[in-house]
Short mmCIF file of C-alpha atoms in Angstrom, two decimals:
data_model
loop_
_atom_site.label_atom_id
_atom_site.label_comp_id
_atom_site.label_asym_id
_atom_site.label_seq_id
_atom_site.Cartn_x
_atom_site.Cartn_y
_atom_site.Cartn_z
CA MET G 159 -51.33 -175.15 -79.19
CA PRO G 160 -50.68 -173.12 -76.00
CA VAL G 161 -50.48 -175.02 -72.71
CA VAL G 162 -53.75 -174.88 -70.76
CA ASP G 163 -53.34 -173.04 -67.44
CA GLN G 164 -53.96 -175.52 -64.63
CA GLN G 165 -55.45 -172.80 -62.43
CA GLN G 166 -58.33 -171.09 -64.25
CA ASN G 167 -58.73 -167.70 -62.58
CA TYR G 168 -61.49 -166.24 -64.68
CA LYS G 169 -65.25 -166.62 -64.83
CA LEU G 170 -67.03 -166.39 -68.16
CA LEU G 171 -70.06 -164.12 -67.88
CA SER G 172 -71.28 -164.14 -71.47
CA LEU G 173 -70.22 -164.98 -75.01
CA THR G 174 -72.25 -163.70 -77.95
CA GLU G 175 -72.00 -163.35 -81.71
CA SER G 176 -73.70 -160.55 -83.63
CA ASP G 177 -73.10 -158.85 -86.98
CA GLY G 178 -69.84 -160.70 -87.54
CA LYS G 179 -68.45 -159.80 -84.11
CA THR G 180 -67.69 -162.06 -81.18
CA VAL G 181 -68.09 -160.40 -77.77
CA MET G 182 -66.76 -162.02 -74.60
CA LYS G 183 -67.40 -160.68 -71.10
CA PHE G 184 -65.56 -162.19 -68.14
CA GLN G 185 -64.21 -161.37 -64.72
CA ARG G 186 -61.08 -162.27 -62.79
CA SER G 187 -59.17 -160.99 -59.78
CA ILE G 188 -56.97 -157.96 -60.32
CA GLU G 189 -54.27 -159.87 -58.42
CA ALA G 190 -54.75 -163.50 -59.48
CA CYS G 191 -52.37 -164.97 -56.88
CA ASP G 192 -51.04 -167.26 -59.62
CA GLU G 193 -47.42 -167.06 -60.78
CA ASN G 194 -48.55 -167.85 -64.32
CA ASP G 195 -50.95 -164.87 -64.44
CA LEU G 196 -50.01 -161.22 -64.67
CA PRO G 197 -51.55 -158.83 -62.15
CA ILE G 198 -53.81 -156.20 -63.69
CA THR G 199 -52.37 -152.77 -62.91
CA ASN G 200 -53.29 -149.17 -63.64
CA LEU G 201 -50.61 -149.11 -66.36
CA PRO G 202 -51.30 -149.91 -70.01
CA MET G 203 -51.09 -153.66 -70.69
CA LYS G 204 -50.65 -155.63 -73.89
CA LEU G 205 -53.48 -158.05 -74.65
CA ILE G 206 -53.16 -160.82 -77.21
CA TYR G 207 -56.00 -162.49 -79.06
CA ALA G 208 -56.56 -165.25 -81.59
CA TYR G 209 -59.68 -166.56 -83.26
CA GLY G 210 -60.69 -169.30 -85.66
CA GLN G 211 -62.99 -169.49 -88.66
CA ASN G 212 -65.62 -171.49 -86.76
CA ASP G 213 -66.43 -172.80 -83.28
CA ASP G 214 -63.92 -175.67 -83.46
CA ILE G 215 -60.81 -174.98 -81.38
CA THR G 216 -57.99 -175.42 -83.89
CA TYR G 217 -54.83 -173.52 -84.82
CA HIS G 218 -55.69 -169.89 -85.58
CA SER G 219 -52.99 -169.41 -88.24
CA THR G 220 -52.65 -165.70 -89.07
CA ARG G 221 -55.92 -164.71 -87.35
CA ARG G 222 -54.30 -163.14 -84.32
CA GLY G 223 -53.07 -159.81 -83.00
CA THR G 224 -52.40 -157.56 -80.05
CA LYS G 225 -54.05 -154.55 -78.45
CA GLU G 226 -52.63 -152.30 -75.74
CA LEU G 227 -55.16 -150.96 -73.26
CA ASN G 228 -55.38 -149.53 -69.78
CA LEU G 229 -57.96 -151.98 -68.41
CA LEU G 230 -58.61 -150.09 -65.18
CA LYS G 231 -58.75 -146.67 -66.80
CA TYR G 232 -60.04 -147.35 -70.30
CA MET G 233 -60.75 -144.22 -72.35
CA PRO G 234 -63.69 -144.78 -74.75
CA ARG G 235 -63.78 -143.27 -78.21
CA VAL G 236 -65.58 -139.94 -78.54
CA ASN G 237 -67.34 -138.52 -81.58
CA PRO G 238 -67.55 -134.73 -81.28
CA PRO G 239 -70.11 -132.79 -83.33
CA ASN G 240 -69.05 -131.08 -86.57
CA SER G 241 -66.12 -133.44 -87.02
CA GLN G 242 -64.26 -134.03 -90.28
CA TYR G 243 -60.85 -135.35 -91.29
CA PHE G 244 -57.93 -134.68 -93.59
CA ASP G 245 -54.93 -136.81 -94.60
CA MET G 246 -51.23 -136.00 -94.73
CA THR G 247 -49.52 -138.78 -96.67
CA MET G 248 -46.86 -139.64 -99.18
CA VAL G 249 -48.17 -139.63 -102.74
CA ASN G 250 -46.95 -142.38 -105.08
CA PHE G 251 -43.51 -142.46 -103.50
CA THR G 252 -41.24 -145.20 -104.85
CA VAL G 253 -39.44 -146.75 -101.89
CA PRO G 254 -35.68 -147.12 -102.55
CA ALA G 255 -34.31 -150.66 -102.78
CA LYS G 256 -32.26 -150.35 -99.59
CA GLN G 257 -32.86 -151.62 -96.07
CA THR G 258 -33.28 -148.27 -94.27
CA HIS G 259 -34.68 -145.07 -95.74
CA TYR G 260 -36.12 -142.04 -93.96
CA HIS G 261 -38.24 -140.04 -96.37
CA CYS G 262 -39.46 -136.52 -95.62
CA LYS G 263 -42.21 -134.52 -97.25
CA ILE G 264 -42.78 -130.89 -96.31
CA MET G 265 -46.34 -129.87 -97.15
CA ARG G 266 -48.95 -127.35 -96.20
CA ALA G 267 -51.87 -128.41 -94.04
CA PRO G 268 -55.45 -127.53 -95.02
CA THR G 269 -56.32 -123.91 -94.25
CA PHE G 270 -59.10 -122.99 -91.83
CA ASP G 271 -60.76 -119.65 -91.15
CA ARG G 272 -60.55 -120.30 -87.42
CA LYS G 273 -58.78 -122.67 -85.08
CA GLN G 274 -59.81 -126.33 -85.05
CA HIS G 275 -58.91 -129.09 -82.60
CA ILE G 276 -57.60 -132.46 -83.73
CA TYR G 277 -58.97 -135.15 -81.42
CA ARG G 278 -58.10 -138.43 -83.16
CA ILE G 279 -55.15 -139.59 -85.26
CA GLU G 280 -55.24 -142.72 -87.41
CA PRO G 281 -52.46 -144.39 -89.39
CA VAL G 282 -53.00 -144.72 -93.14
CA ILE G 283 -50.62 -147.53 -94.06
CA THR G 284 -50.41 -148.92 -97.59
CA ASN G 285 -47.34 -151.17 -97.11
CA LEU G 286 -47.35 -152.72 -93.65
CA ASP G 287 -44.20 -154.72 -94.39
CA LEU G 288 -42.22 -151.56 -95.22
CA VAL G 289 -43.46 -148.76 -92.95
CA HIS G 290 -41.88 -148.87 -89.50
CA HIS G 291 -42.93 -145.55 -88.01
CA LEU G 292 -44.28 -142.10 -88.87
CA LEU G 293 -43.65 -138.67 -87.37
CA LEU G 294 -45.29 -135.37 -88.21
CA TYR G 295 -43.47 -132.15 -87.30
CA ARG G 296 -44.64 -128.54 -87.47
CA CYS G 297 -42.23 -126.25 -89.33
CA PRO G 298 -41.24 -122.74 -88.24
CA LEU G 299 -42.52 -119.75 -90.23
CA THR G 300 -39.19 -119.56 -92.05
CA VAL G 301 -40.21 -122.66 -94.04
CA THR G 302 -42.44 -121.38 -96.85
CA GLU G 303 -42.06 -123.91 -99.68
CA PRO G 304 -42.89 -127.61 -100.09
CA LEU G 305 -40.05 -130.12 -100.35
CA GLU G 306 -39.65 -133.86 -100.71
CA ALA G 307 -36.28 -135.47 -99.99
CA GLU G 308 -34.42 -138.03 -97.91
CA CYS G 309 -34.56 -136.90 -94.28
CA TYR G 310 -31.57 -135.30 -92.59
CA THR G 311 -29.76 -134.65 -95.89
CA SER G 312 -31.12 -131.12 -96.33
CA PHE G 313 -30.89 -128.10 -94.05
CA ARG G 314 -34.57 -127.39 -94.69
CA THR G 315 -35.77 -130.77 -93.44
CA ASN G 316 -33.78 -130.24 -90.25
CA LEU G 317 -35.65 -127.00 -89.53
CA CYS G 318 -38.99 -128.70 -88.81
CA MET G 319 -38.57 -130.26 -85.36
CA GLU G 320 -41.75 -129.56 -83.34
CA THR G 321 -43.36 -133.01 -82.97
CA ILE G 322 -47.11 -133.08 -83.63
CA ALA G 323 -47.94 -136.77 -84.06
CA VAL G 324 -46.23 -140.17 -83.90
CA TRP G 325 -47.13 -143.71 -84.95
CA GLY G 326 -45.14 -146.93 -84.60
CA VAL G 327 -45.45 -150.33 -86.25
CA GLY G 328 -48.29 -152.35 -84.75
CA GLY G 329 -50.01 -149.28 -83.32
CA GLY G 330 -53.55 -148.15 -84.00
CA ALA G 331 -55.59 -144.99 -83.79
CA PHE G 332 -54.92 -142.52 -81.00
CA GLU G 333 -57.55 -140.54 -79.07
CA ILE G 334 -56.90 -137.29 -77.20
CA PRO G 335 -58.84 -136.74 -73.94
CA GLU G 336 -61.94 -134.56 -74.18
CA VAL G 337 -60.29 -131.63 -72.37
CA ALA G 338 -57.63 -131.10 -75.05
CA GLY G 339 -56.94 -131.11 -78.77
CA LEU G 340 -54.04 -130.53 -81.13
CA PRO G 341 -54.57 -127.03 -82.59
CA ILE G 342 -54.57 -126.30 -86.29
CA GLY G 343 -55.55 -123.24 -88.33
CA GLY G 344 -57.17 -120.01 -87.31
CA ASN G 345 -54.26 -117.57 -87.38
CA VAL G 346 -51.90 -115.86 -89.77
CA GLU G 347 -49.22 -118.44 -89.05
CA ASP G 348 -49.94 -120.69 -92.03
CA PHE G 349 -47.63 -123.51 -91.02
CA PHE G 350 -45.98 -126.12 -93.18
CA TYR G 351 -45.52 -129.62 -91.77
CA ARG G 352 -42.89 -132.30 -92.30
CA LEU G 353 -44.04 -135.91 -92.60
CA GLU G 354 -41.24 -138.36 -91.85
CA VAL G 355 -41.68 -142.01 -92.81
CA HIS G 356 -39.15 -144.66 -91.78
CA TYR G 357 -39.12 -147.42 -94.41
CA ASN G 358 -37.62 -150.71 -93.24
CA ASN G 359 -37.14 -152.57 -96.54
CA LEU G 360 -35.53 -155.77 -95.28
CA ASN G 361 -35.63 -157.52 -98.66
CA LYS G 362 -34.46 -154.38 -100.50
CA SER G 363 -37.45 -154.72 -102.81
CA ALA G 364 -37.56 -152.43 -105.82
CA ASP G 365 -40.48 -150.58 -107.43
CA ARG G 366 -42.64 -150.54 -104.30
CA VAL G 367 -44.95 -147.50 -104.33
CA ASP G 368 -46.20 -146.09 -101.04
CA ASN G 369 -48.95 -143.66 -99.99
CA SER G 370 -48.70 -144.00 -96.21
CA GLY G 371 -49.27 -141.22 -93.71
CA LEU G 372 -51.69 -140.03 -91.06
CA ARG G 373 -55.39 -139.16 -90.92
CA PHE G 374 -56.47 -136.36 -88.60
CA TYR G 375 -60.02 -136.03 -87.27
CA TYR G 376 -60.84 -132.50 -86.18
CA THR G 377 -63.74 -130.45 -84.85
CA SER G 378 -64.65 -126.77 -84.70
CA GLU G 379 -66.00 -127.34 -81.17
CA LEU G 380 -62.86 -126.25 -79.34
CA ARG G 381 -61.75 -127.99 -76.18
CA GLN G 382 -60.38 -126.43 -73.02
CA HIS G 383 -56.66 -126.83 -73.80
CA ASP G 384 -54.27 -127.04 -76.74
CA ALA G 385 -52.27 -130.28 -76.63
CA ALA G 386 -48.68 -130.90 -77.76
CA VAL G 387 -45.97 -133.57 -77.94
CA LEU G 388 -42.54 -133.43 -76.27
CA GLY G 389 -39.66 -135.71 -77.22
CA THR G 390 -37.59 -136.96 -74.26
CA GLY G 391 -34.86 -139.55 -73.75
CA LEU G 392 -31.34 -140.16 -75.03
CA VAL G 393 -30.05 -138.00 -77.88
CA THR G 394 -29.60 -140.31 -80.89
CA ALA G 395 -25.87 -139.99 -81.57
CA PRO G 396 -23.70 -142.10 -83.93
CA TRP G 397 -20.88 -142.37 -81.36
CA TYR G 398 -23.09 -143.90 -78.65
CA ALA G 399 -22.29 -147.62 -78.53
CA ILE G 400 -24.03 -150.62 -77.00
CA PRO G 401 -21.68 -153.60 -76.55
CA PRO G 402 -22.37 -157.01 -78.08
CA LYS G 403 -23.13 -160.19 -76.11
CA ALA G 404 -25.08 -158.26 -73.46
CA LYS G 405 -28.02 -160.03 -71.83
CA SER G 406 -29.09 -156.71 -70.32
CA PHE G 407 -27.55 -153.31 -71.08
CA LEU G 408 -29.14 -150.10 -69.77
CA THR G 409 -29.00 -146.62 -71.28
CA TYR G 410 -30.43 -143.38 -69.89
CA GLY G 411 -31.75 -140.08 -71.19
CA MET G 412 -32.78 -137.27 -68.85
CA CYS G 413 -35.09 -134.26 -69.16
CA ASP G 414 -34.60 -131.60 -66.48
CA THR G 415 -37.58 -129.27 -66.73
CA ALA G 416 -35.87 -126.73 -64.46
CA TYR G 417 -34.10 -125.44 -67.58
CA ILE G 418 -37.23 -124.92 -69.70
CA PRO G 419 -37.38 -121.21 -68.71
CA GLU G 420 -34.06 -120.76 -70.53
CA VAL G 421 -35.83 -121.24 -73.88
CA LEU G 422 -39.40 -120.14 -73.03
CA GLU G 423 -40.56 -116.86 -71.50
CA THR G 424 -43.78 -118.22 -69.99
CA PRO G 425 -43.29 -121.93 -69.16
CA HIS G 426 -45.75 -123.92 -67.07
CA ASP G 427 -46.40 -127.40 -65.70
CA LEU G 428 -47.17 -130.28 -68.07
CA GLN G 429 -50.31 -132.41 -67.75
CA VAL G 430 -49.17 -135.65 -69.41
CA PHE G 431 -51.95 -137.95 -70.63
CA SER G 432 -50.22 -140.36 -73.03
CA VAL G 433 -46.73 -141.64 -73.81
CA MET G 434 -45.16 -143.45 -76.77
CA LEU G 435 -41.97 -145.41 -76.02
CA HIS G 436 -39.49 -146.10 -78.82
CA THR G 437 -36.41 -148.25 -79.33
CA HIS G 438 -35.29 -150.48 -82.19
CA LEU G 439 -34.67 -154.23 -82.47
CA ALA G 440 -32.47 -154.71 -79.40
CA GLY G 441 -34.90 -152.97 -77.02
CA ARG G 442 -36.50 -155.17 -74.34
CA LYS G 443 -37.75 -152.76 -71.62
CA VAL G 444 -38.46 -149.04 -71.33
CA ARG G 445 -39.25 -147.14 -68.13
CA VAL G 446 -39.84 -143.42 -67.58
CA GLY G 447 -39.13 -142.35 -64.01
CA HIS G 448 -40.54 -139.14 -62.52
CA PHE G 449 -38.43 -137.25 -59.95
CA ARG G 450 -39.25 -134.25 -57.76
CA GLY G 451 -37.01 -132.65 -55.16
CA GLY G 452 -34.29 -135.22 -55.78
CA LYS G 453 -36.58 -138.20 -55.09
CA GLN G 454 -38.49 -140.50 -57.42
CA ILE G 455 -42.23 -139.99 -56.97
CA ASP G 456 -43.63 -142.20 -59.73
CA PHE G 457 -43.16 -143.97 -63.03
CA LEU G 458 -44.66 -141.96 -65.84
CA ALA G 459 -44.72 -145.00 -68.12
CA VAL G 460 -43.42 -148.59 -68.00
CA ASP G 461 -43.15 -151.36 -70.58
CA GLU G 462 -41.43 -154.40 -69.09
CA ASN G 463 -42.03 -156.43 -72.26
CA TYR G 464 -41.19 -154.00 -75.04
CA ASP G 465 -41.82 -155.35 -78.54
CA PHE G 466 -40.27 -153.69 -81.59
CA GLU G 467 -43.14 -155.04 -83.70
CA TYR G 468 -45.77 -153.39 -81.52
CA GLN G 469 -45.33 -149.72 -80.72
CA ASP G 470 -48.38 -147.74 -79.71
CA VAL G 471 -49.29 -144.62 -77.81
CA MET G 472 -50.05 -145.53 -74.16
CA ASN G 473 -53.10 -143.88 -72.66
CA LEU G 474 -52.16 -143.26 -69.02
CA GLY G 475 -55.81 -143.35 -67.95
CA LYS G 476 -55.42 -140.08 -66.05
CA THR G 477 -53.20 -137.04 -66.40
CA LYS G 478 -49.92 -136.95 -64.50
CA THR G 479 -48.58 -133.52 -63.54
CA VAL G 480 -44.94 -132.78 -64.35
CA LYS G 481 -44.06 -129.61 -62.45
CA LEU G 482 -41.37 -127.20 -63.58
CA GLY G 483 -38.23 -128.39 -61.83
CA ASP G 484 -39.14 -132.09 -62.08
CA LYS G 485 -36.80 -134.53 -63.81
CA LEU G 486 -37.84 -137.30 -66.18
CA LEU G 487 -35.49 -140.24 -66.72
CA VAL G 488 -35.96 -142.56 -69.71
CA GLU G 489 -34.30 -145.94 -69.12
CA CYS G 490 -33.98 -148.45 -71.96
CA THR G 491 -32.85 -152.05 -71.55
CA TYR G 492 -31.29 -153.85 -74.53
CA ASN G 493 -30.34 -157.43 -75.31
CA THR G 494 -27.46 -157.96 -77.77
CA GLU G 495 -26.61 -161.58 -76.97
CA ASN G 496 -27.00 -162.50 -80.65
CA ARG G 497 -24.72 -159.69 -81.89
CA SER G 498 -20.97 -159.91 -82.38
CA THR G 499 -20.25 -156.22 -83.04
CA LEU G 500 -21.11 -152.91 -81.41
CA THR G 501 -24.60 -151.45 -81.88
CA TRP G 502 -24.47 -147.72 -82.53
CA GLY G 503 -27.00 -145.00 -81.96
CA GLY G 504 -28.65 -144.18 -85.27
CA LEU G 505 -31.65 -144.22 -87.56
CA SER G 506 -31.45 -147.77 -88.93
CA THR G 507 -33.46 -150.51 -87.24
CA SER G 508 -30.14 -152.29 -86.62
CA ASP G 509 -28.96 -149.15 -84.79
CA GLU G 510 -30.61 -148.05 -81.55
CA MET G 511 -32.66 -145.28 -79.99
CA CYS G 512 -34.08 -144.62 -76.51
CA LEU G 513 -37.00 -142.19 -76.67
CA ALA G 514 -40.28 -141.37 -74.96
CA PHE G 515 -42.77 -139.02 -76.63
CA LEU G 516 -44.99 -137.28 -74.07
CA PHE G 517 -48.47 -136.07 -75.05
CA TYR G 518 -49.48 -133.22 -72.75
CA TYR G 519 -51.43 -130.00 -72.27
CA PRO G 520 -51.42 -126.98 -72.15
CA ALA G 521 -49.13 -126.76 -75.18
CA MET G 522 -45.72 -125.11 -75.01
CA ASN G 523 -43.36 -124.21 -77.84
CA LEU G 524 -40.99 -127.11 -77.09
CA SER G 525 -39.56 -129.74 -79.43
CA GLY G 526 -37.25 -131.78 -77.22
CA CYS G 527 -35.80 -132.27 -73.73
CA MET G 528 -33.03 -134.90 -73.84
CA SER G 529 -29.52 -135.72 -72.70
CA PHE G 530 -26.39 -137.70 -73.58
CA PRO G 531 -23.14 -138.55 -71.76
CA ASN G 532 -20.57 -135.75 -71.83
CA THR G 533 -18.07 -136.84 -74.51
CA THR G 534 -15.28 -134.77 -72.96
CA THR G 535 -15.68 -136.65 -69.67
CA LEU G 536 -15.99 -139.93 -71.55
CA ARG G 537 -12.67 -139.35 -73.33
CA SER G 538 -10.94 -138.54 -70.04
CA GLU G 539 -12.38 -141.72 -68.50
CA MET G 540 -11.71 -144.10 -71.39
CA GLY G 541 -8.94 -142.41 -73.41
CA THR G 542 -8.92 -140.19 -76.48
CA ASN G 543 -8.96 -143.25 -78.75
CA TRP G 544 -11.88 -144.82 -76.92
CA LEU G 545 -14.06 -145.39 -80.01
CA ASN G 546 -11.42 -147.61 -81.65
CA LEU G 547 -10.76 -149.34 -78.34
CA MET G 548 -14.47 -150.13 -78.04
CA SER G 549 -14.48 -151.95 -81.38
CA ASN G 550 -11.49 -154.12 -80.41
CA LYS G 551 -12.46 -154.69 -76.78
CA ILE G 552 -13.18 -158.17 -75.44
CA TRP G 553 -16.73 -157.96 -74.16
CA ASN G 554 -17.83 -160.10 -71.24
CA ASP G 555 -20.13 -159.60 -68.25
CA THR G 556 -17.47 -157.64 -66.36
CA SER G 557 -16.47 -155.26 -69.16
CA ILE G 558 -20.11 -154.73 -70.18
CA ASN G 559 -21.09 -153.80 -66.63
CA GLN G 560 -18.09 -151.48 -66.21
CA TYR G 561 -18.95 -149.61 -69.41
CA GLN G 562 -22.63 -149.36 -68.43
CA GLN G 563 -21.74 -147.93 -65.02
CA THR G 564 -19.34 -145.42 -66.59
CA LEU G 565 -22.02 -144.09 -68.95
CA LYS G 566 -24.43 -143.69 -66.05
CA ARG G 567 -21.95 -142.22 -63.56
CA ILE G 568 -20.43 -139.41 -65.64
CA ASP G 569 -22.09 -136.05 -66.13
CA GLN G 570 -24.73 -135.72 -68.84
CA LEU G 571 -25.37 -132.85 -71.23
CA VAL G 572 -29.04 -131.87 -70.98
CA ILE G 573 -30.44 -130.30 -74.15
CA ILE G 574 -33.76 -128.43 -74.33
CA ALA G 575 -34.93 -126.97 -77.64
CA ASP G 576 -37.94 -125.00 -78.87
CA SER G 577 -39.48 -125.29 -82.34
CA LEU G 578 -37.10 -122.61 -83.67
CA ASN G 579 -34.12 -124.66 -82.47
CA ASN G 580 -33.24 -122.22 -79.70
CA ILE G 581 -31.25 -124.49 -77.39
CA SER G 582 -30.43 -124.62 -73.69
CA ARG G 583 -27.35 -126.66 -72.70
CA ASN G 584 -26.71 -127.71 -69.12
CA THR G 585 -25.23 -130.62 -67.21
CA GLY G 586 -26.70 -133.11 -64.76
CA LEU G 587 -26.28 -136.55 -63.22
CA ILE G 588 -28.41 -139.66 -63.74
CA PRO G 589 -30.49 -140.52 -60.63
CA ASP G 590 -31.26 -144.09 -59.58
CA LEU G 591 -34.58 -145.62 -60.62
CA SER G 592 -36.50 -147.65 -58.07
CA VAL G 593 -37.77 -151.16 -58.59
CA ILE G 594 -41.45 -151.37 -59.48
CA PRO G 595 -43.12 -152.82 -56.36
CA SER G 596 -45.23 -155.93 -56.87
CA ALA G 597 -48.63 -156.06 -55.23
CA PRO G 598 -48.77 -158.48 -52.28
CA CYS G 599 -50.90 -161.56 -52.82
CA MET G 600 -53.51 -161.76 -50.10
CA GLY G 601 -56.26 -164.21 -49.37
CA GLY G 602 -59.64 -163.32 -50.81
CA CYS G 603 -58.23 -161.16 -53.56
CA ALA G 604 -60.69 -158.51 -54.59
CA THR G 605 -62.36 -159.38 -57.86
CA LYS G 606 -63.18 -156.73 -60.37
CA SER G 607 -65.36 -157.34 -63.39
CA LEU G 608 -63.47 -156.64 -66.57
CA ALA G 609 -66.35 -155.86 -68.87
CA LEU G 610 -64.25 -156.10 -71.97
CA LEU G 611 -67.30 -156.18 -74.23
CA SER G 612 -65.93 -155.42 -77.69
CA LEU G 613 -62.42 -154.97 -76.36
CA LEU G 614 -60.59 -157.87 -77.94
CA LEU G 615 -62.58 -159.17 -80.84
CA CYS G 616 -64.49 -155.99 -81.70
CA LEU G 617 -61.90 -153.24 -81.40
CA ALA G 618 -58.92 -155.39 -82.24
CA VAL G 619 -60.53 -157.33 -85.07
CA GLN G 620 -61.98 -154.13 -86.51
CA PHE G 621 -58.47 -152.70 -86.48
CA MET G 622 -57.03 -155.80 -88.13
CA GLN G 623 -59.73 -155.76 -90.79
CA LYS G 624 -59.07 -152.10 -91.51
CA TYR G 625 -55.29 -152.06 -91.69
CA TYR G 626 -54.18 -155.60 -92.54
#
């Protein structure tokens, strides 16, 4: 049983049961002035819950879960008129008996006489123990035939790179703000889409059949803006190494929006409303810094307690404007204390990534804005045989820190691509991220009622009942 907090900083307002749902309403200070309590901020926060079969307080067993919400800027679900849905899923796909498999299916979306707006995306997961994450990409007009194959083994699967939707293990449904929607249909450009499913088959089970994918709710009542998704962060490269035995190792990926005009004729500012952060098993923290005029002005997103088993789209609560010329820096912190060999950048869950998917409007024809350390500079710093030297190097706190500082200090190659894979290549340097300031604890902390209502045991339990 968890240890009871000696300082109870909340006041129970009501507790009711109705129609199989338990609803708890309580209040507590935003800044609890208690080292054992987290302050409530305007960033998304992970909530945990557990419940029993009856009113006796006993061990909850498997009746537990998590939910990520922005408590101070909660966005309620909307139900537009004339709404319907369609699914884009695998169909009776037999998952290979190997630990890591990325499967791609290129398919046509439903056709519509006029443009529709997608406003809600739900995961459709048939094997929760196998499916790690999903991505849906829009294909260019040059892709005109369906295809099903292992990802990144065919030139055709590599053509479809404009991200439309993402889902990570542990995540739930995703709502788009009422001012925007993901566009589909309504023009002569009858797009194909590529569904990418990452299967993490730890036990290498055979004969497992999967029908996972995504469900899209759409409406003919168009919203003010078309929305889109932009991939940012560190380019996933097989030569990028994270040393073993590291308590904390930082990597960086930069997006310099000043170069967007090199691939787009009519670029504009981005209004970012949600972010999904993504690493693999060694990831512990992810921060996205926002820079303007050479100075950091904000954090676009922060997860100081990143959990590989819980990856969800963060609702920022309000839009954040990224102006052309701004820089975005994705910082990922890893822990490899339990590893004895190098961890490489790659697709497997035992490899690593450092990504942040930005949901924004108005839409632009962009697929990615990322960076990676200049390999030419890296070879001159560490020697032409540096990859072999890395594998044989004795790693300790000093050598780990030296390598980390080298990767950050040298020039980076900044890559910006549109959906047709037109690419801009430039160089830049990694700026310093500031420390997130903690709110001062003052006497008479202002109390705000957190009317969670159906937050924990309605929304979260409904989700668990639906997908588990």
